[in-house]
Short mmCIF file of C-alpha atoms and ligand atoms in Angstrom, two decimals:
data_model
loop_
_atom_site.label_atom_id
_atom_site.label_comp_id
_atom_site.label_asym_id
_atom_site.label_seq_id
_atom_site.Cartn_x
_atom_site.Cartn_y
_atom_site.Cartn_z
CA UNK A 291 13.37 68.48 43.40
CA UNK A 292 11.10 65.89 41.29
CA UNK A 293 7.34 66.00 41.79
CA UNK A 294 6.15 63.36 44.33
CA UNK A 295 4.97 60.47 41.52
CA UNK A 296 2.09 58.20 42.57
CA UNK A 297 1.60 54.92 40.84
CA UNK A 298 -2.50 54.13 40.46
CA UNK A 299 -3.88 50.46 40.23
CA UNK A 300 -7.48 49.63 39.41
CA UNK A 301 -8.99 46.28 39.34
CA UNK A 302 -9.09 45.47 35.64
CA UNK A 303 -12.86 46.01 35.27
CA UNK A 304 -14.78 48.43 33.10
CA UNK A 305 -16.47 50.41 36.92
CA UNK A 306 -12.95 50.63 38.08
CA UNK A 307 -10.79 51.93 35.38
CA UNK A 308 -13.35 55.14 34.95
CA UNK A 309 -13.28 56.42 38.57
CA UNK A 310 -9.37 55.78 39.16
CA UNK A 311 -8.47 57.55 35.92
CA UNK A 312 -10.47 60.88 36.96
CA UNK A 313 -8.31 60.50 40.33
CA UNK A 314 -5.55 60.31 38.48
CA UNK A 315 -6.30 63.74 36.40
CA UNK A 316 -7.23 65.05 40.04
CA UNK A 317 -3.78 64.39 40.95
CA UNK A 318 -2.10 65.29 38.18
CA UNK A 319 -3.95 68.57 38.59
CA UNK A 320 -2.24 69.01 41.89
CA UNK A 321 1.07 68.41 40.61
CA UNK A 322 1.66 64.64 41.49
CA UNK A 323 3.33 62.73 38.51
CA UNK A 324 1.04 59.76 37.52
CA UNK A 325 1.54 56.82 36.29
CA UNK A 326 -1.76 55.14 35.62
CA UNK A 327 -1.40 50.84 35.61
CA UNK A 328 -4.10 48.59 33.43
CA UNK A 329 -3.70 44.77 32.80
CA UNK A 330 -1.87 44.52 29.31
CA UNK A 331 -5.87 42.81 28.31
CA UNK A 332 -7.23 46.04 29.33
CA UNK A 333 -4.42 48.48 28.15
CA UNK A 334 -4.93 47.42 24.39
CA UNK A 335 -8.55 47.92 24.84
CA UNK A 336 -8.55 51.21 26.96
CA UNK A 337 -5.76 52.66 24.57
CA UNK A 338 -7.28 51.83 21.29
CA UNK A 339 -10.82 53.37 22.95
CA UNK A 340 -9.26 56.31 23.18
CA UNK A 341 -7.48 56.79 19.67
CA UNK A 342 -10.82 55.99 18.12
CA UNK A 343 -12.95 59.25 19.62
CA UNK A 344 -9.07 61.23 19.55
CA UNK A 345 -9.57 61.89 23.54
CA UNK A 346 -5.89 61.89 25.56
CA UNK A 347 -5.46 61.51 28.96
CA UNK A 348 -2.87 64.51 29.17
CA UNK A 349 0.19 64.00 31.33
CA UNK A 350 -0.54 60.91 33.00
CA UNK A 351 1.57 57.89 31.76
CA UNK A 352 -0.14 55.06 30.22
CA UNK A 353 1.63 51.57 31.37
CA UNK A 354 0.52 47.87 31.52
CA UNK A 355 1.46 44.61 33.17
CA UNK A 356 0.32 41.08 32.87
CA UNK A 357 -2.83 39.36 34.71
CA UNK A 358 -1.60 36.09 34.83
CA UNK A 359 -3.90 34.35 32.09
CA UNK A 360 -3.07 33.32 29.05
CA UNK A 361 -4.31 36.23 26.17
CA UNK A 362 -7.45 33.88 24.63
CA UNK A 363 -8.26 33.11 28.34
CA UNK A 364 -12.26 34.10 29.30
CA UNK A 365 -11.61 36.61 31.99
CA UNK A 366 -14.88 37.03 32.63
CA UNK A 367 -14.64 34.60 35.54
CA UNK A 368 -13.70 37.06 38.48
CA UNK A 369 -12.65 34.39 41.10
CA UNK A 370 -9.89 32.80 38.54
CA UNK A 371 -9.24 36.24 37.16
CA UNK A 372 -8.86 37.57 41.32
CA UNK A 373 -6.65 34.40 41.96
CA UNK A 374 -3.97 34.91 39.13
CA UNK A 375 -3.94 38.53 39.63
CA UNK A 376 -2.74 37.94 43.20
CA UNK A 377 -0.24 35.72 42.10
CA UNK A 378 1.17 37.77 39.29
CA UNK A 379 0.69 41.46 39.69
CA UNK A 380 3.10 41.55 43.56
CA UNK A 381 6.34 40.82 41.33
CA UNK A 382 4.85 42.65 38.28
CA UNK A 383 4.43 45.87 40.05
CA UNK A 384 7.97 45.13 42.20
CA UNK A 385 9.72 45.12 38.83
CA UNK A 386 8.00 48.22 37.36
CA UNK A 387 8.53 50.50 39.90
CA UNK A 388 12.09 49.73 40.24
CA UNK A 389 12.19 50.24 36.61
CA UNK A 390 10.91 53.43 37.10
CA UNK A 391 12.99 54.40 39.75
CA UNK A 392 16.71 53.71 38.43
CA UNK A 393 15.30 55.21 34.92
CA UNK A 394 17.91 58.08 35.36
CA UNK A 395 15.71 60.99 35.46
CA UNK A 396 15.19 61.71 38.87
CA UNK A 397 11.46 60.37 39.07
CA UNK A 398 10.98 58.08 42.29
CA UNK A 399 7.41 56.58 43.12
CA UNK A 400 6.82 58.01 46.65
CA UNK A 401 2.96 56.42 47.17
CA UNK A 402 0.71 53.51 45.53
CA UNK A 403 -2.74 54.09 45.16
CA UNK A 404 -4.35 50.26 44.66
CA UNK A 405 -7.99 49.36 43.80
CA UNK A 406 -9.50 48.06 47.39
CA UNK A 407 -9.89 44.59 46.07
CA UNK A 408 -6.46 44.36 44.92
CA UNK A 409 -5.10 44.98 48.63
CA UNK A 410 -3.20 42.07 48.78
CA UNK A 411 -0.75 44.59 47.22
CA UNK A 412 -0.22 47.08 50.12
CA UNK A 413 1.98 44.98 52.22
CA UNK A 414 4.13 44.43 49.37
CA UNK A 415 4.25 48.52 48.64
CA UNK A 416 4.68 49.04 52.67
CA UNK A 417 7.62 47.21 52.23
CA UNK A 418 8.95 49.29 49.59
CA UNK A 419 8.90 52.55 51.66
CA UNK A 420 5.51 53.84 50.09
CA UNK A 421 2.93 55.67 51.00
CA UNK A 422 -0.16 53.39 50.72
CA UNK A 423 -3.46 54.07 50.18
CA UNK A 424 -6.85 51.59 49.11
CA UNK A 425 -9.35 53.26 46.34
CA UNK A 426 -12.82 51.85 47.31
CA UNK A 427 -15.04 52.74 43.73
CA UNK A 428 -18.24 51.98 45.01
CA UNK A 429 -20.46 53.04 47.91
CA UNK A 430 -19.06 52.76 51.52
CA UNK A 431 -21.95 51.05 52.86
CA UNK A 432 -20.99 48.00 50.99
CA UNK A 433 -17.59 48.42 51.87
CA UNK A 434 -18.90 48.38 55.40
CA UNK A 435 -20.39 44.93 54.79
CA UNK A 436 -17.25 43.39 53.67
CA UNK A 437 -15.00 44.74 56.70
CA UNK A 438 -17.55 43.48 59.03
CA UNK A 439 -17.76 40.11 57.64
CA UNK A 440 -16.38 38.60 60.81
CA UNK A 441 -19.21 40.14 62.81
CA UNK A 442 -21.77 38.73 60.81
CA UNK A 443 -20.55 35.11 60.87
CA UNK A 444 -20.21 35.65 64.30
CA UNK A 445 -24.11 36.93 64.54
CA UNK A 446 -24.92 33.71 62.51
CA UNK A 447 -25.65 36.01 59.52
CA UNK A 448 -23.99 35.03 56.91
CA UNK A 449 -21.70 31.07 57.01
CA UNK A 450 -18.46 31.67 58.06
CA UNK A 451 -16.43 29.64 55.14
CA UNK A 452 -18.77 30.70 51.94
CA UNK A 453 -20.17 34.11 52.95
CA UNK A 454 -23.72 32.49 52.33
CA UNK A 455 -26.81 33.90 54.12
CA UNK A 456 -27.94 31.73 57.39
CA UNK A 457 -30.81 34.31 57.54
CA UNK A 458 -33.55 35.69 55.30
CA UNK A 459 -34.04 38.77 57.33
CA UNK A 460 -32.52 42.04 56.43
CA UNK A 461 -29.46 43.39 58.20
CA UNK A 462 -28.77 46.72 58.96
CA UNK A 463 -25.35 47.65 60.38
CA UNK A 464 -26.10 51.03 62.43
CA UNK A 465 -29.06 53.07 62.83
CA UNK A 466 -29.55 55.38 59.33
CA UNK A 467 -27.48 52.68 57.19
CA UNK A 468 -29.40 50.93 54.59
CA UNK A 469 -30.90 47.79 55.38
CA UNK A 470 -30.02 44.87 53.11
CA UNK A 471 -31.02 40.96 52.67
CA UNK A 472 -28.02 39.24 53.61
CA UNK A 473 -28.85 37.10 50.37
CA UNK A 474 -27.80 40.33 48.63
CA UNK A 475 -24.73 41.09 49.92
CA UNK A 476 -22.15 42.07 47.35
CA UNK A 477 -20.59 38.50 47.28
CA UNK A 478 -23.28 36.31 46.84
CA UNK A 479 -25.54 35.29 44.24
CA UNK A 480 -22.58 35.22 41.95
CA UNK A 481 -21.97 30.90 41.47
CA UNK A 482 -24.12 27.92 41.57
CA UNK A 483 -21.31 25.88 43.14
CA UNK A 484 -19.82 26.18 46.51
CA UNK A 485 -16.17 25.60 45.34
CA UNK A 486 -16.20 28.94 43.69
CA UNK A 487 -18.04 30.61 46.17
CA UNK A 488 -16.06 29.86 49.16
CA UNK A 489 -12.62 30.94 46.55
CA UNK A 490 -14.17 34.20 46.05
CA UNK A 491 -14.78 34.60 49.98
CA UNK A 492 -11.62 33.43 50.77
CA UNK A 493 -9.96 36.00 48.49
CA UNK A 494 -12.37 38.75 50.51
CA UNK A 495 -10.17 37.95 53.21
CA UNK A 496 -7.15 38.03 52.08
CA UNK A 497 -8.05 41.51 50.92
CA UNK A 498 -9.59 42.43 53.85
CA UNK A 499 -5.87 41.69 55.67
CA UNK A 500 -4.12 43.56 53.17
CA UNK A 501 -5.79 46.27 53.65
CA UNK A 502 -4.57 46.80 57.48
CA UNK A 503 -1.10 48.12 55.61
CA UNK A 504 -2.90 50.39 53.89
CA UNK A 505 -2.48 54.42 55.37
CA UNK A 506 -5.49 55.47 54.21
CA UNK A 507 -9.35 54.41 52.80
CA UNK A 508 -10.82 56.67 49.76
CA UNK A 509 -14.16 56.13 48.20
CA UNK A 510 -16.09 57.48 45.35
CA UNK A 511 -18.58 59.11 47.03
CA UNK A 512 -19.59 61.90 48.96
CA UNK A 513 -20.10 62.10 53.07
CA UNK A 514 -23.96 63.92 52.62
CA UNK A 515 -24.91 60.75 50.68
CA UNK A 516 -24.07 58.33 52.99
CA UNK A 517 -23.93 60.32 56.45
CA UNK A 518 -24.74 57.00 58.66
CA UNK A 519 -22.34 54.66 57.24
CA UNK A 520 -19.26 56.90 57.54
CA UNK A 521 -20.07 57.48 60.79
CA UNK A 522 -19.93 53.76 61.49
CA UNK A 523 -16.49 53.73 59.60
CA UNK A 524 -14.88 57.15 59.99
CA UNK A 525 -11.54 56.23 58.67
CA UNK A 526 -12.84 56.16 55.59
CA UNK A 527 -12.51 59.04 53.50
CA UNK A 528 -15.27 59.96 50.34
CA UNK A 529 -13.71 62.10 47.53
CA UNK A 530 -16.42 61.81 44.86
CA UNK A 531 -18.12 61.83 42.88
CA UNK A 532 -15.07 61.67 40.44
CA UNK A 533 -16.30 62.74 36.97
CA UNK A 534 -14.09 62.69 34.05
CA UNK A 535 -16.63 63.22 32.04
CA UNK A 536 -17.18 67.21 32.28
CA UNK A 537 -13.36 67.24 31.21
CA UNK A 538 -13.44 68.50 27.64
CA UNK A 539 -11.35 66.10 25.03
CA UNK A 540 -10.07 63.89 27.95
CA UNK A 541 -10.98 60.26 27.59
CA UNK A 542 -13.04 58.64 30.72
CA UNK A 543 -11.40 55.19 30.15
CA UNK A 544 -13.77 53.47 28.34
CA UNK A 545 -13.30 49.76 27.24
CA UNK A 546 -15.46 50.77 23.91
CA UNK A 547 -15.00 53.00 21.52
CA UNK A 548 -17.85 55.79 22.29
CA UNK A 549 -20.78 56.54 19.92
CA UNK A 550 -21.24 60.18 20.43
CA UNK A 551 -23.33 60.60 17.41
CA UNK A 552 -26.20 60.07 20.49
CA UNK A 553 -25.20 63.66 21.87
CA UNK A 554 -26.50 65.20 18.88
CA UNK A 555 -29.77 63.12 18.31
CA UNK A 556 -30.58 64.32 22.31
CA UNK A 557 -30.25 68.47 21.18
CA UNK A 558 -33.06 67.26 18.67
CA UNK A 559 -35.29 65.88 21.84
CA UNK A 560 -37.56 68.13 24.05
CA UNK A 561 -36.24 69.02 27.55
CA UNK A 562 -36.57 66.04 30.11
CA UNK A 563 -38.23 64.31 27.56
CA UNK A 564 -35.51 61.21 26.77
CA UNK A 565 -35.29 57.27 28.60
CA UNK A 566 -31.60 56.69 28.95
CA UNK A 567 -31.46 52.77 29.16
CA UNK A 568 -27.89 51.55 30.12
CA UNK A 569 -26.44 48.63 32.12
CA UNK A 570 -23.12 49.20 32.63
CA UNK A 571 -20.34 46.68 30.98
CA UNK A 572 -21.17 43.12 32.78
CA UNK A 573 -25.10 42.88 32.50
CA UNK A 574 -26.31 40.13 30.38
CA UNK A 575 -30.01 39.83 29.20
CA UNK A 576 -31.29 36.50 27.97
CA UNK A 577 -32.89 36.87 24.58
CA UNK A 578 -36.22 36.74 26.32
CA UNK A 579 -35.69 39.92 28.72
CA UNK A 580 -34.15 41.78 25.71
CA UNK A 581 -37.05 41.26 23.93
CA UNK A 582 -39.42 41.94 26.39
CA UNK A 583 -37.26 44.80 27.33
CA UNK A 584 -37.20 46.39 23.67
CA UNK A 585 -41.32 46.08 23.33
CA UNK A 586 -41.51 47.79 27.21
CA UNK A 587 -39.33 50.61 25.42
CA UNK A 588 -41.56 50.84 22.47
CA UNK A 589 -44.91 50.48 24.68
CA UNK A 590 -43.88 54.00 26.18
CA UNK A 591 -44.18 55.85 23.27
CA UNK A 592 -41.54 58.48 24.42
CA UNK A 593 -37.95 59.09 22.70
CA UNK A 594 -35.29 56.51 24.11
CA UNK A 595 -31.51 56.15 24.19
CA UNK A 596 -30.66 52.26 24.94
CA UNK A 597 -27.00 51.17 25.21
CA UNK A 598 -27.25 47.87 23.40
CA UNK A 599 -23.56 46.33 24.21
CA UNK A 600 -22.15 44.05 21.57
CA UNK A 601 -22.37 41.02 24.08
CA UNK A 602 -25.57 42.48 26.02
CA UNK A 603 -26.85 39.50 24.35
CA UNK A 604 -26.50 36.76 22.40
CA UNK A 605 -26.32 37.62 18.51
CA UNK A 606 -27.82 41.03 19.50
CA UNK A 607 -28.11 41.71 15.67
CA UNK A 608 -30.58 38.80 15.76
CA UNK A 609 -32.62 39.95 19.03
CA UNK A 610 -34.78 42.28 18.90
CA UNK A 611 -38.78 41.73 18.27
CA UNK A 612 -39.56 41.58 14.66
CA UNK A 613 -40.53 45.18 12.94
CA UNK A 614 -39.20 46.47 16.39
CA UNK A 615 -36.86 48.39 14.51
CA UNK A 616 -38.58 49.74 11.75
CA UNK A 617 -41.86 50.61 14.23
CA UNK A 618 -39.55 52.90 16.55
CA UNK A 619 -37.90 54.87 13.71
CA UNK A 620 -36.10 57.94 14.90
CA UNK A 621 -38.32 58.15 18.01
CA UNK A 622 -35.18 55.44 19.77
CA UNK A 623 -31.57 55.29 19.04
CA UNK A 624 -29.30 52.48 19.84
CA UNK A 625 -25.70 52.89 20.64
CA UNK A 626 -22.86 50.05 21.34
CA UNK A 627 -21.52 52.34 24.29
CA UNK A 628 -22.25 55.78 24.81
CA UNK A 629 -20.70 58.88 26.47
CA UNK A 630 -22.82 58.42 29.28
CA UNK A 631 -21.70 60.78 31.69
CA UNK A 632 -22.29 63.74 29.25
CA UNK A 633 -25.80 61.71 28.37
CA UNK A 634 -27.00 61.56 31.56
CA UNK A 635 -25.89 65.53 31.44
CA UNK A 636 -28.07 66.65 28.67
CA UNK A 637 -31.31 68.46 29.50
CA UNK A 638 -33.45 65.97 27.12
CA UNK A 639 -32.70 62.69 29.79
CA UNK A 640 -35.78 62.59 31.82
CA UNK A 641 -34.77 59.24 33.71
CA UNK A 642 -32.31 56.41 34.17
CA UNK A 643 -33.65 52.92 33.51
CA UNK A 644 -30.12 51.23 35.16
CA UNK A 645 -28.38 48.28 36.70
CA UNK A 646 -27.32 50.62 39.26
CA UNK A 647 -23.78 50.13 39.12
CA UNK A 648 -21.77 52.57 41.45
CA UNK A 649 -20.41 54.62 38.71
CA UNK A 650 -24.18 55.10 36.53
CA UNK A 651 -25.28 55.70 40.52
CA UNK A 652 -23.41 58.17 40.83
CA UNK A 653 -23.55 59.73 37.45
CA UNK A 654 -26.86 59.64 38.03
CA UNK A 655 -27.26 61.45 41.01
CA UNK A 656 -24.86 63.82 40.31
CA UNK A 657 -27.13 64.62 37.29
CA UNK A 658 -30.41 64.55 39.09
CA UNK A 659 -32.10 62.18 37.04
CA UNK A 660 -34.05 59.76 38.59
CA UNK A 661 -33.55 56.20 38.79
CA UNK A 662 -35.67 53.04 37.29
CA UNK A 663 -33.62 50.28 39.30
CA UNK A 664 -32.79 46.82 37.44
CA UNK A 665 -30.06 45.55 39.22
CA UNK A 666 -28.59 42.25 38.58
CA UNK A 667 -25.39 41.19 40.59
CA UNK A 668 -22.95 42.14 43.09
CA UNK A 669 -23.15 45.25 44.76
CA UNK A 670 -25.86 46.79 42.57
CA UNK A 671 -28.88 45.64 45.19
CA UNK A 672 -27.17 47.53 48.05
CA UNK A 673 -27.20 50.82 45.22
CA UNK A 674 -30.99 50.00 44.55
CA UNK A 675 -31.56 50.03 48.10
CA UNK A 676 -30.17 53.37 48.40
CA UNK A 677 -32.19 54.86 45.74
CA UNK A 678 -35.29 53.83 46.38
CA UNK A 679 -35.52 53.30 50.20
CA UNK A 680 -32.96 56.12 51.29
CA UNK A 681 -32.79 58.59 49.18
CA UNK A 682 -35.81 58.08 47.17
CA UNK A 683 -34.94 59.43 44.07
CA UNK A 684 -36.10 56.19 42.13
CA UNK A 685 -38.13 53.04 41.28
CA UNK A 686 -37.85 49.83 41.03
CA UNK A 687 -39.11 47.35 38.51
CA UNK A 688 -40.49 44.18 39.80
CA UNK A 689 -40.01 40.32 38.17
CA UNK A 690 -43.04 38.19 36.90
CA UNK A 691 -43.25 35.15 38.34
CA UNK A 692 -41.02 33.45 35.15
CA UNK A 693 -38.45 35.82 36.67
CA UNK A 694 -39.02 37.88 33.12
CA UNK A 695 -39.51 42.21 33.59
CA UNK A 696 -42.44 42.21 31.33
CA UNK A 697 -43.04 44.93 28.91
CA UNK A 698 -45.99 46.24 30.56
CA UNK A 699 -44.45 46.73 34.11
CA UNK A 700 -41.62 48.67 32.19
CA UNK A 701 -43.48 50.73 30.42
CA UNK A 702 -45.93 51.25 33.54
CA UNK A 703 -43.11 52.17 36.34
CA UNK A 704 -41.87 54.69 33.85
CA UNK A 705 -44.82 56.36 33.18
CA UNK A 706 -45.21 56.28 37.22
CA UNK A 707 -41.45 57.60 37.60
CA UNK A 708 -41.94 60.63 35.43
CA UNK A 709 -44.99 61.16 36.96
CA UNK A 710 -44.16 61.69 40.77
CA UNK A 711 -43.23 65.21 41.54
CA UNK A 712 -41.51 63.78 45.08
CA UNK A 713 -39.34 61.88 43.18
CA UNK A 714 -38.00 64.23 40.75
CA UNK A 715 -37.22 67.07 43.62
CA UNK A 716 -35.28 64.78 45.41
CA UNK A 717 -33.50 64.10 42.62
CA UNK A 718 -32.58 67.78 42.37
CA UNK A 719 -31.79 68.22 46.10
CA UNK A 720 -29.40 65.14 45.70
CA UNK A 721 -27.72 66.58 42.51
CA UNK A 722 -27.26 70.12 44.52
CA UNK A 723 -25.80 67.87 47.43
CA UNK A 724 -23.23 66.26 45.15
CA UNK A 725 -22.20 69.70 43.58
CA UNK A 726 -21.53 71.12 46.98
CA UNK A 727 -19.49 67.95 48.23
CA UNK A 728 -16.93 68.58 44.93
CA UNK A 729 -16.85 72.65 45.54
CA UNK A 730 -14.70 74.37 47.43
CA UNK A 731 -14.93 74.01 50.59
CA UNK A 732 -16.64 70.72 50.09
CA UNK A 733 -16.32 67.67 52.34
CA UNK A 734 -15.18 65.54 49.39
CA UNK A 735 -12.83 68.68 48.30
CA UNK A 736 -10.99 69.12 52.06
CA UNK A 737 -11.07 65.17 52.03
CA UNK A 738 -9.25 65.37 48.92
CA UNK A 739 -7.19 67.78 50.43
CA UNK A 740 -6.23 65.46 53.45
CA UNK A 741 -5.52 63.19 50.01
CA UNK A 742 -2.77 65.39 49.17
CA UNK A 743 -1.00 66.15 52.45
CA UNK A 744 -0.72 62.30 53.23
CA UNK A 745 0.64 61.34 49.99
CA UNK A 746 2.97 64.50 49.14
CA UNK A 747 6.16 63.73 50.57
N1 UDP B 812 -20.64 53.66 30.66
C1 UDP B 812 -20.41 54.43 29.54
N2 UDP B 812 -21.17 54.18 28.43
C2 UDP B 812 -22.13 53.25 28.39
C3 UDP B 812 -22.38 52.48 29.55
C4 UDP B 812 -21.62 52.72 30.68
O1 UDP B 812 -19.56 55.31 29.52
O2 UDP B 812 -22.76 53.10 27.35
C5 UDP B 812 -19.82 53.91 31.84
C6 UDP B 812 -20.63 54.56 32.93
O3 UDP B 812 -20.62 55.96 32.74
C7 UDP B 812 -19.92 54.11 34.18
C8 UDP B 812 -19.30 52.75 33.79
O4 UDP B 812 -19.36 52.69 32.37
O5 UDP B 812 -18.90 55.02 34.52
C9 UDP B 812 -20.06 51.57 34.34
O6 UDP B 812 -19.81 51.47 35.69
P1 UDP B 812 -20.93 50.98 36.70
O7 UDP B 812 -20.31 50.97 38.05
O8 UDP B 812 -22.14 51.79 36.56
O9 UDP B 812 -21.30 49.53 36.19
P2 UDP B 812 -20.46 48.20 35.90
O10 UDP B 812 -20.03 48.28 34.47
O11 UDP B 812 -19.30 48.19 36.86
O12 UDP B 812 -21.43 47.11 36.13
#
């Protein structure tokens, strides 16, 4: 008899591909055959990533279908990108795994594991005899927010055709859970103009309804970490963190080609000594904030490790302060994209300065390095929230009134992060926590386990 084989789709973004191809090793580990779907955009860029550091991604089979735009087309529009998808990927995926099926060598798909925001999907897999089940990458609490959207038009929280805030109170959803402006929540703040706005909450609906075919919830995080909320939503299930980054010669998924020539500039640092500066793949700085940024950086006069993103900003050869280079020397070095999950490993990084996406989040905890928060969009102010109100393993930097993060109150909140001895030990209790979760015997490990047994046959 053929292994059960599990088809895995992530939401063609940078945050999503990472966790969902460490669940697919997981799975692969435990016998399932995978076959691992990207966008065709993101196949060419994940594939040639991963010839250019000669990482593999072992048994699990590499395949791509379209995203409905045109190959110049910007998809850095999420609504437009979200709305073709939805039209294109149902028949795509149809088509594939039949494919797959009547290929002759025995191999049948038995279950469909779909990024959460592509749930639109799962009626169309139901249909198809499969098992189903929705991969949530990011933390549960703000999953919680988006299932109990009705309730909170209904509470006159948020409007109930744009997803807006009606209130500039904070909103927490059950006693322990963070508590959040509603002006934050993951879907706003995105668009100046209401068309797009009320498309991208009408699209959280649709997802939200295709996710009632779905057997099961998983998320990328771990039940210790977020007690309360899963406790408000028991049916879903944390398996993280999910790290592909402590396996050896296994590429993560990366959209860029990684500079690891960092790793060996840390061994030269001093233990916890390092400022890891990263933002994750969407954060944009105006020239400005990079600037000001850069000078906070140099103001510290402590070793740094800045991910400087080709499109971080514009002409980013052009950007930075005049001299800035030549000043810093050897004492900072600048990567395009780094292997940040075996950075934020090495005994040199002292702290995170971060957007607090949910992967770095993660990473970060799982590494118990504490947190400078800058977030910027989405659900990245729920994550900041977390760190520095809940778990309180980080800081937070605060805007000038020009909106600008001036170089003194960056260099000042780091020299008061590395400084508090509360901070740092919660840090390490986290990290511990996180370990555990993944062990044997671990809630994330049995929840895996439950993983398995639904998805087997
Ligand atoms: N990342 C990386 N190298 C970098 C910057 C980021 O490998 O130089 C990875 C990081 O480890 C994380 C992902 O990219 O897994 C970013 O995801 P996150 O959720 O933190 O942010 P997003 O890109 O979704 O805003």
């Amino acid at each position: 008899m053929s292994s059960p084989h599990v088809i895995l789709l992530p939401y063609p973004a940078q945050g999503h591909v990472i966790p969902f191809l460490e669940l697919a090793y997981c799975l692969a580990d435990s016998g399932f055959e995978v076959t691992f779907i990207n966008t065709d955009h993101i196949h060419v860029r994940v594939t040639e990533a991963i010839a250019a550091v000669e990482h593999d991604t072992g048994m699990i089979n590499l395949v791509s279908i379209p995203d409905g735009l045109e190959s110049i087309e910007e998809r850095s529009d999420l609504v437009k990108l979200s709305v073709r998808l939805s039209e294109v990927v149902p028949k795509s995926l149809e088509e594939l795994i039949d494919k797959i099926n009547k290929s002759g060598d025995g191999s049948r798909i038995t279950s469909l594991i779909a990024d959460e925001n592509l749930s639109w999907i799962m009626p169309v897999a139901k249909t198809m005899g499969l098992h189903t089940v929705a991969f949530w990458p990011a933390a549960a609490a703000t999953l919680s927010l988006l299932l109990s959207i009705p309730k909170l038009a209904e509470d006159g929280v948020i409007d109930d055709k744009t997803g807006l805030a009606k209130i500039e109170e904070k909103v927490q959803l059950s006693p322990g859970m963070p508590s959040i402006l509603p002006r934050e929540f993951a879907w706003n703040g995105l668009f100046c103009d209401l068309k797009s706005q009320e498309a991208l909450f009408n699209k959280l609906m649709d997802i939200n309804k295709g996710l009632e075919f779905a057997d099961m919830i998983i998320c990328n995080s771990f039940h210790e970490i977020e007690a309360p909320t899963f406790k408000f939503m028991p049916k879903v299930l944390p398996i993280g963190p999910l790290l592909s980054g402590r396996r050896t010669g296994k590429a993560v998924g990366n959209f860029w080609p990684e500079d690891s020539s960092c790793i060996s500039w840390l061994d030269k640092q001093n233990l916890s000594s390092t400022i890891y500066v990263a933002f994750g793949s969407f954060t944009v700085f105006d020239k400005l904030q990079f600037k000001e940024l850069a000078l906070g950086l140099e103001l510290t006069g402590r070793p740094f490790l800045w991910v400087v993103r080709p499109d971080l900003t514009d002409q980013t050869c052009n950007a930075y302060p005049e001299g800035f280079r030549e000043r810093i020397g050897s004492r900072g070095m600048i990567v395009g994209w780094s292997p940040q999950q075996r950075v934020l490993a090495h005994p040199s990084i002292a702290c995170f300065v971060s957007h607090c996406g949910w992967n770095s989040t993660m990473e970060g905890v799982t590494n118990g390095v504490p947190f400078l928060c800058w977030p910027y969009f989405t659900d990245q102010f729920m994550n900041r929230t977390y760190i520095c109100d809940v778990w309180k393993n980080g800081l937070e930097v605060s805007h000038g009134e020009d909106g600008v993060v001036s170089r003194e109150e960056i260099s000042g909140k780091i020299e008061k992060l590395l400084g508090d001895e509360k901070i740092k030990t919660k840090a390490l209790a986290l990290k511990d926590l996180a370990f555990k979760a993944i062990s044997h015997g671990g809630s994330s490990f049995k929840n895996f386990n439950s993983l398995i047994e639904t998805i087997k046959h």
